Tab-separated table of C-alpha atoms in Angstrom:
chain	number	residue	atom	x	y	z
X	292	MET	CA	30.868	7.382	-9.864
X	293	ALA	CA	32.642	4.411	-9.680
X	294	ILE	CA	34.180	2.591	-12.950
X	295	PRO	CA	33.379	-1.328	-13.006
X	296	SER	CA	36.679	-3.365	-12.964
X	297	LEU	CA	38.330	-4.895	-15.829
X	298	LYS	CA	37.612	-8.307	-14.086
X	299	ALA	CA	34.262	-7.161	-13.629
X	300	LEU	CA	33.537	-6.617	-17.389
X	301	LYS	CA	35.106	-9.703	-18.180
X	302	ARG	CA	32.477	-11.862	-16.114
X	303	GLN	CA	29.321	-9.364	-17.192
X	304	SER	CA	30.812	-10.367	-21.125
X	305	GLY	CA	30.722	-14.154	-20.068
X	306	ALA	CA	27.243	-13.676	-18.871
X	307	THR	CA	26.008	-11.930	-21.899
X	308	THR	CA	27.406	-14.637	-24.264
X	309	VAL	CA	25.966	-17.706	-22.074
X	310	GLU	CA	22.306	-15.986	-22.233
X	311	PHE	CA	22.773	-15.704	-26.237
X	312	TYR	CA	23.333	-19.529	-26.574
X	313	VAL	CA	20.394	-20.160	-24.119
X	314	LEU	CA	18.435	-17.665	-26.323
X	315	ALA	CA	19.814	-19.184	-29.436
X	316	PHE	CA	18.899	-22.874	-28.088
X	317	TYR	CA	15.386	-22.451	-26.799
X	318	VAL	CA	13.865	-19.750	-29.212
X	319	LEU	CA	16.103	-19.089	-32.450
X	320	PHE	CA	16.751	-22.346	-33.324
X	321	PRO	CA	13.301	-23.513	-33.161
X	322	LEU	CA	11.840	-20.451	-34.544
X	323	ILE	CA	14.125	-21.284	-37.622
X	324	MET	CA	13.048	-24.444	-37.979
X	325	ALA	CA	9.421	-23.889	-37.251
X	326	VAL	CA	9.405	-21.495	-40.418
X	327	MET	CA	10.924	-24.169	-42.561
X	328	GLN	CA	8.892	-26.905	-41.454
X	329	MET	CA	6.051	-24.648	-42.734
X	330	GLY	CA	7.681	-23.829	-45.771
X	331	LEU	CA	7.401	-27.972	-46.408
X	332	LEU	CA	4.076	-27.908	-45.043
X	333	ILE	CA	2.986	-25.544	-48.163
X	334	VAL	CA	4.970	-27.912	-50.593
X	335	ALA	CA	3.240	-30.619	-49.543
X	336	LYS	CA	-0.469	-29.139	-49.816
X	337	ASN	CA	0.425	-27.661	-53.014
X	338	THR	CA	1.339	-31.586	-54.271
X	339	VAL	CA	-2.098	-32.831	-52.322
X	340	ASN	CA	-3.892	-30.287	-54.151
X	341	LEU	CA	-2.497	-31.279	-57.766
X	342	ALA	CA	-2.871	-35.262	-56.935
X	343	THR	CA	-6.692	-34.324	-55.682
X	344	PHE	CA	-7.275	-32.843	-59.425
X	345	THR	CA	-5.144	-35.870	-61.022
X	346	ALA	CA	-7.463	-38.012	-59.155
X	347	ALA	CA	-10.461	-36.466	-59.852
X	348	ARG	CA	-9.427	-36.257	-63.532
X	349	ALA	CA	-8.373	-39.682	-63.835
X	350	GLY	CA	-12.035	-40.711	-62.245
X	351	ALA	CA	-13.970	-38.199	-64.731
X	352	ALA	CA	-12.305	-40.324	-67.501
X	353	SER	CA	-12.844	-43.637	-66.552
X	354	GLY	CA	-16.561	-43.352	-65.171
X	355	GLY	CA	-15.418	-43.298	-61.825
X	356	ASP	CA	-12.943	-46.455	-61.258
X	357	GLN	CA	-11.610	-45.908	-58.308
X	358	SER	CA	-8.583	-48.064	-58.946
X	359	GLU	CA	-7.757	-45.517	-61.376
X	360	MET	CA	-8.277	-42.605	-59.275
X	361	LYS	CA	-6.308	-44.352	-56.466
X	362	ARG	CA	-3.338	-44.852	-59.348
X	363	GLY	CA	-3.510	-41.066	-60.629
X	364	LEU	CA	-3.515	-39.679	-56.731
X	365	LEU	CA	-0.504	-41.759	-55.928
X	366	ASN	CA	1.447	-40.851	-59.131
X	367	ALA	CA	1.328	-37.207	-58.098
X	368	LEU	CA	1.483	-37.807	-54.566
X	369	SER	CA	5.086	-39.460	-55.683
X	370	PRO	CA	7.722	-36.257	-55.792
X	371	LEU	CA	6.607	-36.355	-51.684
X	372	TYR	CA	8.581	-40.200	-51.726
X	373	VAL	CA	11.811	-39.123	-53.945
X	374	ALA	CA	14.153	-39.293	-51.012
X	375	ARG	CA	12.316	-42.618	-49.404
X	376	GLY	CA	12.510	-44.156	-52.941
X	377	LEU	CA	16.241	-42.878	-53.079
X	378	GLY	CA	17.184	-44.648	-49.993
X	379	ALA	CA	15.813	-47.589	-51.256
X	380	LEU	CA	17.963	-47.464	-54.336
X	381	GLY	CA	20.912	-46.946	-52.216
X	382	GLY	CA	21.011	-43.333	-52.902
X	383	SER	CA	21.843	-40.416	-50.103
X	384	GLY	CA	19.498	-37.649	-51.543
X	385	LEU	CA	17.625	-35.460	-54.040
X	386	ARG	CA	20.981	-34.602	-55.689
X	387	ASP	CA	21.074	-38.410	-56.891
X	388	VAL	CA	18.185	-37.579	-59.367
X	389	SER	CA	19.383	-37.124	-62.947
X	390	ASN	CA	17.823	-37.887	-66.503
X	391	GLY	CA	19.385	-41.382	-66.657
X	392	ASN	CA	17.769	-42.309	-63.615
X	393	PHE	CA	14.469	-41.048	-63.419
X	394	THR	CA	12.468	-43.537	-64.432
X	395	THR	CA	13.635	-45.614	-61.764
X	396	VAL	CA	13.569	-43.042	-58.871
X	397	MET	CA	9.886	-42.120	-59.824
X	398	SER	CA	9.311	-45.669	-59.707
X	399	ALA	CA	10.316	-46.353	-56.136
X	400	ALA	CA	8.715	-43.002	-54.991
X	401	TYR	CA	5.153	-44.682	-56.195
X	402	ALA	CA	5.889	-47.518	-54.385
X	403	SER	CA	6.655	-46.027	-51.333
X	404	ALA	CA	3.945	-43.674	-51.649
X	405	ALA	CA	1.680	-46.818	-52.416
X	406	ILE	CA	3.021	-48.704	-49.099
X	407	ASP	CA	2.987	-45.616	-47.082
X	408	TRP	CA	-1.232	-44.884	-48.214
X	409	ALA	CA	-2.064	-48.699	-47.534
X	410	LEU	CA	-0.153	-48.766	-44.168
X	411	HIS	CA	-2.071	-45.196	-43.033
X	412	ARG	CA	-5.367	-46.031	-43.839
X	413	ARG	CA	-6.907	-44.599	-40.833
X	414	THR	CA	-5.536	-41.376	-41.686
X	415	ASN	CA	-5.371	-41.245	-45.242
X	416	SER	CA	-8.776	-41.617	-47.341
X	417	LEU	CA	-9.992	-40.800	-50.941
X	418	THR	CA	-13.779	-40.396	-50.722
X	419	VAL	CA	-16.093	-39.880	-53.530
X	420	LEU	CA	-18.577	-37.265	-52.412
X	421	ASN	CA	-20.650	-36.907	-56.159
X	422	PRO	CA	-22.552	-38.549	-57.749
X	423	THR	CA	-24.860	-40.090	-54.917
X	424	LYS	CA	-26.555	-43.475	-54.521
X	425	ALA	CA	-29.854	-40.844	-54.690
X	426	ALA	CA	-28.225	-39.853	-58.466
X	427	PHE	CA	-27.993	-43.192	-59.606
X	428	LYS	CA	-31.595	-43.843	-58.503
X	429	ASP	CA	-32.684	-40.856	-60.428
X	430	PHE	CA	-30.604	-41.151	-63.733
X	431	ALA	CA	-29.154	-44.430	-64.390
X	432	ILE	CA	-30.020	-46.545	-67.574
X	433	GLN	CA	-28.625	-49.871	-68.202
X	434	ASN	CA	-25.456	-49.858	-70.424
X	435	PRO	CA	-26.674	-50.876	-73.718
X	436	HIS	CA	-22.693	-52.337	-73.990
X	437	THR	CA	-22.004	-54.089	-70.830
X	438	SER	CA	-23.999	-55.053	-67.680
X	439	GLY	CA	-24.727	-52.803	-65.150
X	440	ARG	CA	-26.247	-49.073	-65.134
X	441	VAL	CA	-24.761	-45.531	-65.899
X	442	ILE	CA	-25.689	-42.058	-66.066
X	443	PRO	CA	-25.647	-40.606	-69.778
X	444	VAL	CA	-23.481	-37.866	-70.641
X	445	THR	CA	-24.960	-36.582	-73.539
X	446	ASN	CA	-27.816	-34.101	-74.137
X	447	LEU	CA	-27.775	-32.570	-71.044
X	448	MET	CA	-29.062	-28.826	-72.141
X	449	ASN	CA	-32.066	-30.769	-72.969
X	450	ASP	CA	-32.183	-32.428	-69.596
X	451	MET	CA	-33.101	-29.732	-67.125
X	452	SER	CA	-35.672	-31.953	-64.806
X	453	VAL	CA	-34.341	-32.432	-61.098
X	454	GLY	CA	-34.282	-35.779	-59.531
X	455	SER	CA	-36.498	-36.543	-57.086
X	456	SER	CA	-34.217	-38.334	-54.959
X	457	SER	CA	-31.182	-36.414	-55.492
X	458	GLY	CA	-32.777	-33.185	-55.516
X	459	GLU	CA	-30.017	-32.124	-58.603
X	460	THR	CA	-30.434	-31.878	-62.255
X	461	ARG	CA	-28.813	-34.684	-64.433
X	462	ALA	CA	-25.542	-32.211	-65.409
X	463	ASP	CA	-25.328	-31.667	-61.587
X	464	ALA	CA	-25.101	-35.340	-61.067
X	465	LEU	CA	-22.379	-35.531	-63.383
X	466	LEU	CA	-19.883	-33.630	-61.648
X	467	LEU	CA	-17.544	-36.178	-59.692
X	468	LYS	CA	-16.540	-34.225	-56.503
X	469	ILE	CA	-13.878	-36.128	-54.591
X	470	GLU	CA	-12.057	-35.654	-51.201
X	471	VAL	CA	-8.632	-36.554	-50.447
X	472	ARG	CA	-7.346	-36.873	-46.493
X	473	TYR	CA	-3.459	-37.032	-45.906
X	474	CYS	CA	-1.450	-37.014	-43.015
X	475	TYR	CA	1.993	-35.632	-43.982
X	476	LYS	CA	4.691	-36.507	-41.700
X	477	MET	CA	6.467	-33.611	-40.199
X	478	ILE	CA	10.464	-33.580	-40.694
X	479	PHE	CA	11.629	-31.639	-37.929
X	480	PRO	CA	12.154	-32.810	-34.487
X	481	VAL	CA	10.771	-31.014	-31.322
X	482	ILE	CA	8.467	-28.964	-33.780
X	483	ASP	CA	6.964	-32.477	-34.522
X	484	VAL	CA	6.342	-33.046	-31.106
X	485	LEU	CA	5.124	-29.650	-30.123
X	486	VAL	CA	2.375	-29.398	-32.763
X	487	GLY	CA	1.198	-32.800	-32.481
X	488	THR	CA	1.120	-32.423	-28.662
X	489	ILE	CA	-1.170	-29.187	-28.870
X	490	LEU	CA	-3.620	-30.376	-31.643
X	491	LYS	CA	-4.591	-33.794	-30.616
X	492	ASP	CA	-6.398	-32.552	-27.814
X	493	PHE	CA	-8.503	-30.637	-30.378
X	494	SER	CA	-9.142	-33.240	-32.769
X	495	SER	CA	-10.792	-37.044	-33.113
X	496	GLY	CA	-10.969	-39.586	-35.504
X	497	GLY	CA	-8.277	-39.881	-38.266
X	498	ASP	CA	-7.046	-36.192	-38.055
X	499	LYS	CA	-6.116	-37.140	-34.026
X	500	LEU	CA	-4.369	-40.362	-35.144
X	501	CYS	CA	-2.433	-37.982	-37.649
X	502	TYR	CA	-1.570	-35.783	-35.128
X	503	GLU	CA	0.036	-38.599	-32.574
X	504	SER	CA	2.137	-39.933	-35.392
X	505	LEU	CA	3.576	-36.662	-35.267
X	506	GLY	CA	1.810	-35.545	-38.837
X	507	ILE	CA	-0.392	-32.791	-39.840
X	508	PRO	CA	-3.397	-33.886	-42.085
X	509	ILE	CA	-3.789	-32.192	-45.373
X	510	VAL	CA	-7.510	-32.215	-46.775
X	511	SER	CA	-8.192	-31.337	-50.576
X	512	GLN	CA	-11.269	-31.568	-52.720
X	513	ALA	CA	-11.940	-31.274	-56.585
X	514	VAL	CA	-14.498	-30.852	-58.388
X	515	ILE	CA	-14.180	-32.179	-62.410
X	516	ARG	CA	-17.646	-32.930	-64.830
X	517	MET	CA	-17.388	-36.448	-66.103
X	518	THR	CA	-16.982	-37.002	-69.690
X	519	THR	CA	-17.647	-40.960	-69.275
X	520	PRO	CA	-20.807	-42.126	-68.317
X	521	PRO	CA	-20.384	-42.959	-64.381
X	522	VAL	CA	-20.889	-46.867	-63.766
X	523	GLU	CA	-23.195	-47.226	-61.057
X	524	SER	CA	-20.769	-50.135	-59.496
X	525	ASN	CA	-18.329	-48.094	-58.962
X	526	PHE	CA	-19.437	-45.922	-56.935
């Protein structure tokens, strides 16, 4: 059996090194970036879930005022925009947040969130699913204190009748249900193009626009009982 020469062994060693770098460039690095992007996506999903609940809670306490819901939503989404807000303040990253500048940083993050929401109305939305117009037709009464009609929130246990238009009881009609659709912009290169290119062909509407802009659509719903009578004009 012939023994490989020293020169042949060196050539094989060099080929192995090249193969390793090729494998790392085309497989390992994208895999690492994909794992990190997935972690950031999970954080974003949890943030959107909390923001949706915050918006629903604000709506339940304000009679369904959509401006209050939007304000609560953007406040809770602000952590996703801290780095962008710091950039507007001349900062260089999350390490610049401190007790001394927290209020200023979060104000800038809120402004960034509001601007992003306004610029992407075709991919970002807050939709009220309940109460419906039919529920107001069944249960609304004239507000004794101001103009307009409201659904009363008292004596629910004594009123189990089902509305002819909505098919709901008044207790069901007073459940505020909202849906938030948010386009989360991916951060890592290559991964954003890969995901967007593949998934845009399997979606439509706002979701497709989100993928085309190198984002991932996040959908979240929240349900909470209204503690203030819902005002018909808010819906």
